[in-house]
Short mmCIF file of C-alpha atoms in Angstrom, two decimals:
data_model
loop_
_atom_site.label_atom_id
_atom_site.label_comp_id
_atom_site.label_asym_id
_atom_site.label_seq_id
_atom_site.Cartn_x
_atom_site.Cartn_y
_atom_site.Cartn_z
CA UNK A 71 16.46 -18.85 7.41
CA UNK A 72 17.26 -15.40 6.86
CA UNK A 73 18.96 -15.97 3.60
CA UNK A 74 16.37 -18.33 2.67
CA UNK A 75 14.18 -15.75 2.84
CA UNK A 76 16.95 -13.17 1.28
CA UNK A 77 17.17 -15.26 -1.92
CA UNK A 78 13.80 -15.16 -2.37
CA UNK A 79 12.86 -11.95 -1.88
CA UNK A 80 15.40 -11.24 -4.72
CA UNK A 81 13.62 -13.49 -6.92
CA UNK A 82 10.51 -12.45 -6.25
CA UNK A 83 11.56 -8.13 -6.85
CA UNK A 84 13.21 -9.24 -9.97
CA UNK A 85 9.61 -10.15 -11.20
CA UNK A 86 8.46 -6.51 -12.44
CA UNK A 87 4.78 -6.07 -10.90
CA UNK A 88 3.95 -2.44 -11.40
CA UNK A 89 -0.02 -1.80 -10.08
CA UNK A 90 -2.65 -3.22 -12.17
CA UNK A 91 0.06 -5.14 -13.71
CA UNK A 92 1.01 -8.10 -11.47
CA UNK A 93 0.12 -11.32 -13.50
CA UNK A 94 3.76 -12.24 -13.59
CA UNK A 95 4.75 -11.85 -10.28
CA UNK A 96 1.34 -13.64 -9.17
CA UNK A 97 2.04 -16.56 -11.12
CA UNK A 98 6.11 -16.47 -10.20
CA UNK A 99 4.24 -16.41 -6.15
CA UNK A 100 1.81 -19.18 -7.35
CA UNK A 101 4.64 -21.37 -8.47
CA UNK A 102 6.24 -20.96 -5.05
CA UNK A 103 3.39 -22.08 -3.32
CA UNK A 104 2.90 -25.17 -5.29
CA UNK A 105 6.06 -25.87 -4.76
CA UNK A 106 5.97 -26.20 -0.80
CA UNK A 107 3.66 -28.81 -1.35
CA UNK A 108 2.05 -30.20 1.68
CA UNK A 109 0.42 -29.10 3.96
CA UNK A 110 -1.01 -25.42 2.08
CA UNK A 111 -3.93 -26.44 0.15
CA UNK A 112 -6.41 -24.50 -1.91
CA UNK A 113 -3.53 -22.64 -3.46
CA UNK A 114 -5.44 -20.22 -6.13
CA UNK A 115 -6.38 -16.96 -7.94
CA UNK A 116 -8.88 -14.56 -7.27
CA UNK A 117 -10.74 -11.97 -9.33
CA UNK A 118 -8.80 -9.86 -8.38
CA UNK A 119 -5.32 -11.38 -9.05
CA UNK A 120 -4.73 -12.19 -5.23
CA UNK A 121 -2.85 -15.31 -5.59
CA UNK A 122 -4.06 -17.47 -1.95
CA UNK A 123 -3.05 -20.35 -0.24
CA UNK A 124 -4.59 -22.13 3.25
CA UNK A 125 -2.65 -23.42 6.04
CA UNK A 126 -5.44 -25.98 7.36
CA UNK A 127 -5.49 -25.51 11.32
CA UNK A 128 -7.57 -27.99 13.96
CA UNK A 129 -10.88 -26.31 13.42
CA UNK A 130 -11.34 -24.92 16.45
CA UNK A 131 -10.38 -20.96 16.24
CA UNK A 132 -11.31 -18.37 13.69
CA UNK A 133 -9.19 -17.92 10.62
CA UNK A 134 -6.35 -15.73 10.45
CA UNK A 135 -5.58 -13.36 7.28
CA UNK A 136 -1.85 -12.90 6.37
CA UNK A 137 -1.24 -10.54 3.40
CA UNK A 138 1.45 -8.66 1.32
CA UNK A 139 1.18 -6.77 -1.34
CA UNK A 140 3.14 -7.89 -4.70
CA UNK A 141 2.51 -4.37 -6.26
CA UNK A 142 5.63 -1.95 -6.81
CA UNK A 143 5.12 1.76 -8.13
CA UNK A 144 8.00 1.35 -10.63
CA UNK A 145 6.94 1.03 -14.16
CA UNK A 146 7.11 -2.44 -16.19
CA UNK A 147 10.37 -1.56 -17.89
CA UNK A 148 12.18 -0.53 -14.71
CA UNK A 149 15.97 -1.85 -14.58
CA UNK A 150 15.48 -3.82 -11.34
CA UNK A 151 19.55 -4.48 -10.37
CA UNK A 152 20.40 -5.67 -6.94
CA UNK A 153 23.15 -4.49 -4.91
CA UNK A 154 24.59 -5.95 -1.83
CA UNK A 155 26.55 -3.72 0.25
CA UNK A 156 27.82 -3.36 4.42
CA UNK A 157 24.49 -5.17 5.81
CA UNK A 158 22.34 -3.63 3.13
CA UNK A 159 20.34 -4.95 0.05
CA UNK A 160 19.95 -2.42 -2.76
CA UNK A 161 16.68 -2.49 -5.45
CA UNK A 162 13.54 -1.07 -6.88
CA UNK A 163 11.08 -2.50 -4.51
CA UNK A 164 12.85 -4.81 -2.46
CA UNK A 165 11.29 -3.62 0.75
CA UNK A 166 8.29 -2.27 -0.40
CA UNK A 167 7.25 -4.97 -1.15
CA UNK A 168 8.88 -8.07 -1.90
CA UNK A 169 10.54 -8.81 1.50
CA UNK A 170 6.99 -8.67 2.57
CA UNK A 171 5.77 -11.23 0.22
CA UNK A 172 8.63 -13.18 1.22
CA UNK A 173 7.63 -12.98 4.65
CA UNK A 174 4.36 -15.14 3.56
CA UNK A 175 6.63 -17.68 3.04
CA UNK A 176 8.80 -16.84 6.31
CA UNK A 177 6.17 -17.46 8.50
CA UNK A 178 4.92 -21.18 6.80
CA UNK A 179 8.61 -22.07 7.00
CA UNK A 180 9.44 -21.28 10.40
CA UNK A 181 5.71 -23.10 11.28
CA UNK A 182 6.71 -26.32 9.72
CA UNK A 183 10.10 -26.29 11.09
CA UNK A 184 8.77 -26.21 14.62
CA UNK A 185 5.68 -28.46 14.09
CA UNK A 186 2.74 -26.00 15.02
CA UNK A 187 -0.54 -26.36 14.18
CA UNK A 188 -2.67 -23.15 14.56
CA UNK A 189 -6.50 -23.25 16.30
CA UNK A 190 -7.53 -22.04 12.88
CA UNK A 191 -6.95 -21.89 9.46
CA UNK A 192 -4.27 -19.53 7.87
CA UNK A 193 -4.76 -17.79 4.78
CA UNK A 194 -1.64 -16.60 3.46
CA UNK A 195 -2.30 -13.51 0.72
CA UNK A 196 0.21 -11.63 -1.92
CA UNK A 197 -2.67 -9.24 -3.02
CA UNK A 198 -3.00 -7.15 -5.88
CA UNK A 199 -3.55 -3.08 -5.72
CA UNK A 200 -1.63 -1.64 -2.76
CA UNK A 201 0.02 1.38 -4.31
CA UNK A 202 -0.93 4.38 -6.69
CA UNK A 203 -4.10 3.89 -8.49
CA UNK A 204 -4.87 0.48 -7.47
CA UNK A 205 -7.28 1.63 -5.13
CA UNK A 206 -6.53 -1.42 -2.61
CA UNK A 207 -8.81 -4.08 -4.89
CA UNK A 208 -6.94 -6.95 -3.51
CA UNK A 209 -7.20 -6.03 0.05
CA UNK A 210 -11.32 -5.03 -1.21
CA UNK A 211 -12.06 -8.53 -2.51
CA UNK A 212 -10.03 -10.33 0.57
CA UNK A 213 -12.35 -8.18 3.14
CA UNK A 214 -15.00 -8.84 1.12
CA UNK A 215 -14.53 -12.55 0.84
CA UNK A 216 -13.98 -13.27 4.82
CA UNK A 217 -15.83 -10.32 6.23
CA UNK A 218 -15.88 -10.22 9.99
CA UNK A 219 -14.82 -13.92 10.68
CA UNK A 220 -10.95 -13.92 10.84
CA UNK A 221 -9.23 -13.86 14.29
CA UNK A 222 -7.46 -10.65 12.46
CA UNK A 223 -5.87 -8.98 9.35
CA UNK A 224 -2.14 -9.39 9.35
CA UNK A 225 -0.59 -7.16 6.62
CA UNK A 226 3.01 -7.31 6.31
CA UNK A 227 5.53 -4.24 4.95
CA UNK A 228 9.00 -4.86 4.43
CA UNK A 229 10.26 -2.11 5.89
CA UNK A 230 7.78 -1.56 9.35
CA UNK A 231 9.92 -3.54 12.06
CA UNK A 232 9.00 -1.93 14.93
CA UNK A 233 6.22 -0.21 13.83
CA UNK A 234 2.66 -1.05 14.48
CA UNK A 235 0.52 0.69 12.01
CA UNK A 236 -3.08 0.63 14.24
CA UNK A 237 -4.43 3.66 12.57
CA UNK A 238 -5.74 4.27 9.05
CA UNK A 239 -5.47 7.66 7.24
CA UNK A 240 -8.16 8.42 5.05
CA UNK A 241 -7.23 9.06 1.47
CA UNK A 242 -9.37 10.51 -1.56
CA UNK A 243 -7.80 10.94 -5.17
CA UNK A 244 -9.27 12.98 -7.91
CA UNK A 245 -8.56 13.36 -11.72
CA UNK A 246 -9.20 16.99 -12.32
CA UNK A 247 -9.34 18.07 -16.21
CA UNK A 248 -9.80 21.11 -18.00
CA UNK A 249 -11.05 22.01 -20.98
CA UNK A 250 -11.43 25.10 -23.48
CA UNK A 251 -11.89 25.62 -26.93
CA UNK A 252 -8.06 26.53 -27.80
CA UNK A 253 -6.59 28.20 -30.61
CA UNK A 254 -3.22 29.90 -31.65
CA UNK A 255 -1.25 31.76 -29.62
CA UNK A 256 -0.57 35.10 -31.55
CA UNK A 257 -3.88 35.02 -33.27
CA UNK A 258 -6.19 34.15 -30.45
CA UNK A 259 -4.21 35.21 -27.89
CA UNK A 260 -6.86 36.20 -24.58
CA UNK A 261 -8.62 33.18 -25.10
CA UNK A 262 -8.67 30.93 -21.72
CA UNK A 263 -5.95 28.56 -22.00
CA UNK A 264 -6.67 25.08 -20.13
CA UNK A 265 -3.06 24.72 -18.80
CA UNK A 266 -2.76 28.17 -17.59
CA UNK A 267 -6.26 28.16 -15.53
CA UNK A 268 -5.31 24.45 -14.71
CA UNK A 269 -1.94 26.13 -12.92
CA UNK A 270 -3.95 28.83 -11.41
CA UNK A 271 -5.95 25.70 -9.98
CA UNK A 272 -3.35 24.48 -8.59
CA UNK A 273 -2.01 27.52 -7.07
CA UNK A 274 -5.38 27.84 -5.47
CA UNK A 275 -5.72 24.40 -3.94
CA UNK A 276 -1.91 24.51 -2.56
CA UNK A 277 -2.57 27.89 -0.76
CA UNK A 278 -5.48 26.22 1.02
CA UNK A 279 -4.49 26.19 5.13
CA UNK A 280 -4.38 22.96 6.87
CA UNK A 281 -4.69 21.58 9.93
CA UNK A 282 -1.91 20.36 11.67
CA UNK A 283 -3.96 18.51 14.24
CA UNK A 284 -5.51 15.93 12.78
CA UNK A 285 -2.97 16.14 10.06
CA UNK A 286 -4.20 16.48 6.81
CA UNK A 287 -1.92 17.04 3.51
CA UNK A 288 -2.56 17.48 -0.26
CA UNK A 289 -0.58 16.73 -3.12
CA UNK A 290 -0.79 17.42 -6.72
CA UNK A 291 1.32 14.30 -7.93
CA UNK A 292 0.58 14.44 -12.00
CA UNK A 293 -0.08 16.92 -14.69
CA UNK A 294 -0.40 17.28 -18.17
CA UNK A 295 -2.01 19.01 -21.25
CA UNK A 296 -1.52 20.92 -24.13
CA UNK A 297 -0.62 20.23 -27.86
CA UNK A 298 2.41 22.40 -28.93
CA UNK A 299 4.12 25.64 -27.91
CA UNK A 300 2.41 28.25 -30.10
CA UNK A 301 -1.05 26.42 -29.49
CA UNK A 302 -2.79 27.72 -26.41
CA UNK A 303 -4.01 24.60 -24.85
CA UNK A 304 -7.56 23.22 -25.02
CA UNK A 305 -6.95 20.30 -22.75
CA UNK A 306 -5.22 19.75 -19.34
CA UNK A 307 -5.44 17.52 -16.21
CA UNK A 308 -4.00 17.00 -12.72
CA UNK A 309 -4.20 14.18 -9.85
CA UNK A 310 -5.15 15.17 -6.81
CA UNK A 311 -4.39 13.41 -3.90
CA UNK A 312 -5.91 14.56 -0.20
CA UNK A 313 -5.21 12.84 3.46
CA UNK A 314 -6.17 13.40 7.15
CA UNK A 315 -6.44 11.64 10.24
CA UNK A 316 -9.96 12.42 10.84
CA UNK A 317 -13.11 12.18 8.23
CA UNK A 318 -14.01 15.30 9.37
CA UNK A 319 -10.97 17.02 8.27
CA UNK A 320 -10.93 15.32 5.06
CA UNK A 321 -14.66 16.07 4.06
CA UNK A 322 -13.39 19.98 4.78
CA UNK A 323 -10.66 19.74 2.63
CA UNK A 324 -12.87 18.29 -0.17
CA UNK A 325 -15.41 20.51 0.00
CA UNK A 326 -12.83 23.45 -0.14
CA UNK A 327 -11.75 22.06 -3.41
CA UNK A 328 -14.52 21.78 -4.80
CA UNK A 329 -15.22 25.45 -4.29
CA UNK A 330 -12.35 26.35 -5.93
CA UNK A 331 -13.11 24.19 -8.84
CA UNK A 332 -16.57 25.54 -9.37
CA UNK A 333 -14.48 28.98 -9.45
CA UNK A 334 -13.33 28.20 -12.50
CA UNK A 335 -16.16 27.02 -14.26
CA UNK A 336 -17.64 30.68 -13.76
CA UNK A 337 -14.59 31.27 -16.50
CA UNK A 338 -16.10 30.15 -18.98
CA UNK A 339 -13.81 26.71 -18.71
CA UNK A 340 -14.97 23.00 -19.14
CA UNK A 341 -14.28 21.67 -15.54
CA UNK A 342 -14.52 17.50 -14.68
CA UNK A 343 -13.82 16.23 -11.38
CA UNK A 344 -13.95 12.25 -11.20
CA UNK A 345 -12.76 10.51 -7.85
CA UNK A 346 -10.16 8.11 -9.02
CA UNK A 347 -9.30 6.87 -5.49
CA UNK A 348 -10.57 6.37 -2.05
CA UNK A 349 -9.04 4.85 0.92
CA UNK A 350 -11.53 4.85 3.80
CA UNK A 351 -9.95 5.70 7.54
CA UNK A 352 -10.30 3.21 10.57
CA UNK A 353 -8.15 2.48 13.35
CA UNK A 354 -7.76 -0.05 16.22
CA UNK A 355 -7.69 0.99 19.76
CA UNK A 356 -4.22 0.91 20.98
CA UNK A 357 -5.47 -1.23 24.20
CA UNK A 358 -6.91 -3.84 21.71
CA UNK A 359 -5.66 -7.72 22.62
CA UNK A 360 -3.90 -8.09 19.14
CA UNK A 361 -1.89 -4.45 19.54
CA UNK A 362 -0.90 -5.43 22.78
CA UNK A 363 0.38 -8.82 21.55
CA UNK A 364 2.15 -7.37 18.46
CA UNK A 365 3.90 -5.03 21.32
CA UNK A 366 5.02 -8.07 23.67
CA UNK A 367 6.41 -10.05 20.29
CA UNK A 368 8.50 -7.03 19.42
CA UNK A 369 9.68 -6.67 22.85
CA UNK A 370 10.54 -10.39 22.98
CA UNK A 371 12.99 -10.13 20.09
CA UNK A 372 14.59 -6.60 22.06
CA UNK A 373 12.72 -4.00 20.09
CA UNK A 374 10.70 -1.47 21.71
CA UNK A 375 7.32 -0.84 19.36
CA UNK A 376 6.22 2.67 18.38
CA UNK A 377 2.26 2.24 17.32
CA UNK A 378 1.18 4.84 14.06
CA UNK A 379 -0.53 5.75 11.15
CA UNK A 380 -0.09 5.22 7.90
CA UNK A 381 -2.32 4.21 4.22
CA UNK A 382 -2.19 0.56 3.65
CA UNK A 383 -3.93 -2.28 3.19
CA UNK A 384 -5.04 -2.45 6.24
CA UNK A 385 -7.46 0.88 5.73
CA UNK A 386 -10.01 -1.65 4.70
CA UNK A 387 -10.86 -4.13 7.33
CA UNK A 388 -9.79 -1.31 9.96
CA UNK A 389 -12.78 0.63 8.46
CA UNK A 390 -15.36 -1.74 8.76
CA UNK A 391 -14.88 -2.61 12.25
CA UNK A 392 -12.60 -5.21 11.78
CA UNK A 393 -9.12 -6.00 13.78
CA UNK A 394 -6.29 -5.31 12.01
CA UNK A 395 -2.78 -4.38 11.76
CA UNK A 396 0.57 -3.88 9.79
CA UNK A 397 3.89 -5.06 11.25
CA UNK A 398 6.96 -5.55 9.25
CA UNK A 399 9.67 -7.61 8.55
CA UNK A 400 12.72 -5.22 8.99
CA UNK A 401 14.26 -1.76 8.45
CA UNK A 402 15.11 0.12 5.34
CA UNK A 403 14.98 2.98 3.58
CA UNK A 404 14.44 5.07 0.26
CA UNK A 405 11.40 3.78 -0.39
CA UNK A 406 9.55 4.48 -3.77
CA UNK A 407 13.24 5.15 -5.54
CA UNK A 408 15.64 3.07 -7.56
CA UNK A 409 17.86 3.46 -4.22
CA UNK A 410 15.57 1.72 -1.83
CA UNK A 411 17.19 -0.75 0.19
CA UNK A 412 16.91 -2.99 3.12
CA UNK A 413 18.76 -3.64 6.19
CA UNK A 414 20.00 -7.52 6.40
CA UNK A 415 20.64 -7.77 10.18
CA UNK A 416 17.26 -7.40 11.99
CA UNK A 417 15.66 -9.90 9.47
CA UNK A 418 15.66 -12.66 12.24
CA UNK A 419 14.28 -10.29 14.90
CA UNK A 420 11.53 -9.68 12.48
CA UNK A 421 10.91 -13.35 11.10
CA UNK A 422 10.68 -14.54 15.02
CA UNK A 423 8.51 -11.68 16.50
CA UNK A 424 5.86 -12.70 13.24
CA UNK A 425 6.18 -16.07 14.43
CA UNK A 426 5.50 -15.02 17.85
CA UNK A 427 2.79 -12.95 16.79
CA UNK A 428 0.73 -15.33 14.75
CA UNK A 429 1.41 -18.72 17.55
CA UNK A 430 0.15 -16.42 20.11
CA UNK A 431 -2.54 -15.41 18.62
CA UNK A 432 -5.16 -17.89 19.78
CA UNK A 433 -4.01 -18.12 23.14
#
């Protein structure tokens, strides 16, 4: 099964799906769904692109949620080659995610093959809006679709095996532009420049202390402006991206940049601040049923699990109360680069420990 699920993996990363632009991988995922035929039924598309199928169980237990998102961060017109090499697959995106979308697939297969019927209904999900701006829509319009009723929210990563991601770090992203009136750079030189009080921004927000405990971090990830050389710059614009464990921490480090962009308004500079991304924090207690089977599954297959934290999909349900977790399907590395890879020889350990997982679950 492993290279079953190998090949298509590959087929499904050579699909370019960069955020906000997944139509063609959805419908490449849609085709593969059709094409297993009986017994997945209801195989559709959302609103928000989320392409869905059912596994009908017996009607006696709550639903269970499987998703994986079929987002990458690499542009459209990435070169996606493929490299095999020593127990290693080489590609943009091939853990991150499209092993995980392969593990949908992985987990109906190995299902089938052993005749199980689950208490309840599985949903299987390759959602829409994981990474950069997508602000986790898919994941938004699953939790808002099944609310509080399914037995739990299984997200899947490629590259997780062995971790159990119980915790949710709370994200909010910002779009911070700048704006004077300009002018030429000999003739009105003194004139506020929006690039150079944008970078004096920046210098600002980096300085700011933070916390080690709860961890918090910021990161200014894009920035732009300007018009030419010799033209002192009327427009410029960062994104802003701030984390932490705790809300708390989070709602400091907000309201310390704020401060420090209401600083610059006093200089007589055009200052916008729009929220461009927010990923709400939640976690699971580690003593929780469903952490404590995803432990004795990992276990089973001769890994030990390491519970953590990390922004996913599963920020959503986690922080409305819901049960939820991220496991993955094997090891890798390089993630978010043309070099990312996977490693080939734990894919059976994860496929079985999934399988354990979701069999388990009703018990």
């Amino acid at each position: 099964m492993k290279n079953r699920l190998l090949e298509l993996a590959i087929q499904i990363q050579q699909v370019p799906a960069p955020t906000n632009e997944e139509t063609l991988r959805g419908q490449f995922i849609a085709q593969q769904l059709h094409a297993e035929g009986f017994p997945l039924a209801q195989i559709h598309t959302d609103t928000a692109g989320n392409v869905l199928a059912c596994l009908p169980g017996n009607g006696s237990g709550a639903p269970l949620i499987i998703s994986a998102h079929m987002d990458t961060v690499f542009p459209m017109d990435t070169v996606l080659d493929i490299r095999k090499d020593s127990g290693r697959v080489y590609g943009p995106g091939i853990g991150d995610n499209s092993l995980g979308v392969a593990g949908l697939f992985g987990v109906i297969w190995m299902l089938r093959e052993r005749g199980i019927q689950m208490p309840g209904d599985i949903w299987f999900a390759a959602n829409t809006g994981e990474e950069g701006l997508g602000d986790l829509r898919g994941m938004k319009t699953l939790v808002e679709r099944f609310g509080a009723t399914p037995k739990t929210y299984l997200i899947l990563e490629g590259m997780a095996l062995g971790h159990i991601y119980n915790k949710a770090v709370g994200v909010q992203r910002y779009k911070i532009s700048l704006h004077t009136q300009g002018g030429h750079s000999w003739t009105d030189y003194g004139k506020p420049s929006a690039i150079h009080e944008l970078s004096s921004l920046v210098t600002d927000i980096a300085n700011i202390n933070l916390p080690n405990k709860p961890h918090t971090t910021l990161n200014v990830g894009r920035i732009s402006g300007g018009t030419s050389i010799n033209t002192i710059a009327a427009n410029a614009w960062m994104e802003l991206d701030l984390r932490s464990e705790e809300q708390g921490s989070l709602a400091q480090l907000i309201s310390q940049v704020e401060k420090l962009v209401e600083t610059v308004r006093q200089r007589d500079v055009s200052v916008e601040i729009t929220p461009i991304g927010q990923r709400p924090p939640g976690e699971i207690n580690a003593n929780h049923p469903i952490i404590g089977l995803a432990q004795s599954c990992l276990r089973k297959v001769g890994i030990e699990p390491v519970l953590t934290i990390g922004s996913t999909d599963a920020n959503i349900p986690l922080s409305k109360g819901y049960p939820a977790l991220v496991l993955g399907l094997t090891r890798g590395g390089r993630a978010h680069t043309i070099h990312e890879f996977i490693e080939t020889g734990e894919i059976d350990q994860g496929l079985e420990h999934l399988h354990q997982f979701v069999s388990r679950l009703w018990d």
